[in-house]
Amino acid sequence: MQAGGHFDLAVTKSYARHLRRLKEPLPVDDVEFPQDKDLNIVNRRHNMGRGILLWLLGIPLPIVILLVLFLR
């Protein structure tokens, strides 16, 4: 705002241009959307495989060690 209470015309024009740019949609051709569903399935399978492997190493291994120690 200038001293006389009037708006600067250049500022209002640039602000109007800015508002017009905000209203324009983005070009769809440039945007790539990841397939969230496919990534989720891959991650879930990976986590499940890791859980099974950890269970196989963590649960039966101490039991096998105890059996070996007691059955000697």
Short mmCIF file of C-alpha atoms in Angstrom, two decimals:
data_model
loop_
_atom_site.label_atom_id
_atom_site.label_comp_id
_atom_site.label_asym_id
_atom_site.label_seq_id
_atom_site.Cartn_x
_atom_site.Cartn_y
_atom_site.Cartn_z
CA MET A 1 0.00 0.00 0.00
CA GLN A 2 1.26 3.44 -0.82
CA ALA A 3 1.06 6.51 1.40
CA GLY A 4 -2.24 7.71 -0.05
CA GLY A 5 -4.03 4.47 0.80
CA HIS A 6 -4.00 3.19 -2.81
CA PHE A 7 -2.70 -0.23 -3.80
CA ASP A 8 0.30 -0.48 -6.08
CA LEU A 9 -1.04 -1.63 -9.45
CA ALA A 10 2.03 -3.80 -10.23
CA VAL A 11 1.63 -5.72 -6.97
CA THR A 12 -2.04 -6.46 -7.58
CA LYS A 13 -1.35 -7.59 -11.18
CA SER A 14 1.41 -9.96 -10.09
CA TYR A 15 -0.83 -11.29 -7.32
CA ALA A 16 -3.61 -11.86 -9.85
CA ARG A 17 -1.16 -13.78 -12.07
CA HIS A 18 -0.12 -15.86 -9.08
CA LEU A 19 -3.75 -16.73 -8.33
CA ARG A 20 -4.37 -17.74 -11.95
CA ARG A 21 -1.37 -20.08 -11.85
CA LEU A 22 -2.67 -21.70 -8.68
CA LYS A 23 -5.99 -22.48 -10.33
CA GLU A 24 -4.40 -24.19 -13.35
CA PRO A 25 -4.39 -28.00 -13.03
CA LEU A 26 -1.12 -29.88 -13.17
CA PRO A 27 -0.41 -31.73 -16.42
CA VAL A 28 -1.32 -35.37 -15.85
CA ASP A 29 1.23 -36.71 -18.33
CA ASP A 30 4.15 -35.58 -16.16
CA VAL A 31 2.92 -37.22 -12.96
CA GLU A 32 3.65 -40.88 -12.24
CA PHE A 33 1.65 -42.57 -9.52
CA PRO A 34 3.24 -45.56 -7.76
CA GLN A 35 1.15 -48.67 -7.54
CA ASP A 36 0.68 -48.64 -3.78
CA LYS A 37 -1.24 -51.91 -3.77
CA ASP A 38 1.55 -53.85 -5.49
CA LEU A 39 4.24 -52.35 -3.24
CA ASN A 40 2.19 -53.18 -0.16
CA ILE A 41 1.85 -56.84 -1.19
CA VAL A 42 5.59 -57.14 -1.84
CA ASN A 43 6.44 -55.54 1.50
CA ARG A 44 3.95 -57.76 3.33
CA ARG A 45 5.41 -60.92 1.77
CA HIS A 46 8.94 -59.79 2.59
CA ASN A 47 8.01 -59.10 6.22
CA MET A 48 6.17 -62.41 6.53
CA GLY A 49 9.16 -64.31 5.15
CA ARG A 50 11.44 -62.54 7.59
CA GLY A 51 9.12 -63.36 10.48
CA ILE A 52 9.00 -67.03 9.55
CA LEU A 53 12.79 -67.16 9.27
CA LEU A 54 13.26 -65.48 12.64
CA TRP A 55 10.74 -67.85 14.22
CA LEU A 56 12.50 -70.87 12.72
CA LEU A 57 15.81 -69.66 14.12
CA GLY A 58 14.53 -68.39 17.45
CA ILE A 59 11.97 -70.89 18.70
CA PRO A 60 13.12 -74.40 17.68
CA LEU A 61 16.86 -73.71 18.08
CA PRO A 62 16.82 -73.44 21.91
CA ILE A 63 14.60 -76.53 22.09
CA VAL A 64 17.05 -78.49 19.94
CA ILE A 65 19.96 -77.31 22.10
CA LEU A 66 18.13 -78.39 25.27
CA LEU A 67 17.32 -81.79 23.77
CA VAL A 68 20.95 -82.31 22.77
CA LEU A 69 22.15 -81.36 26.25
CA PHE A 70 19.67 -83.57 28.12
CA LEU A 71 19.84 -86.60 25.82
CA ARG A 72 23.60 -86.93 25.93
#
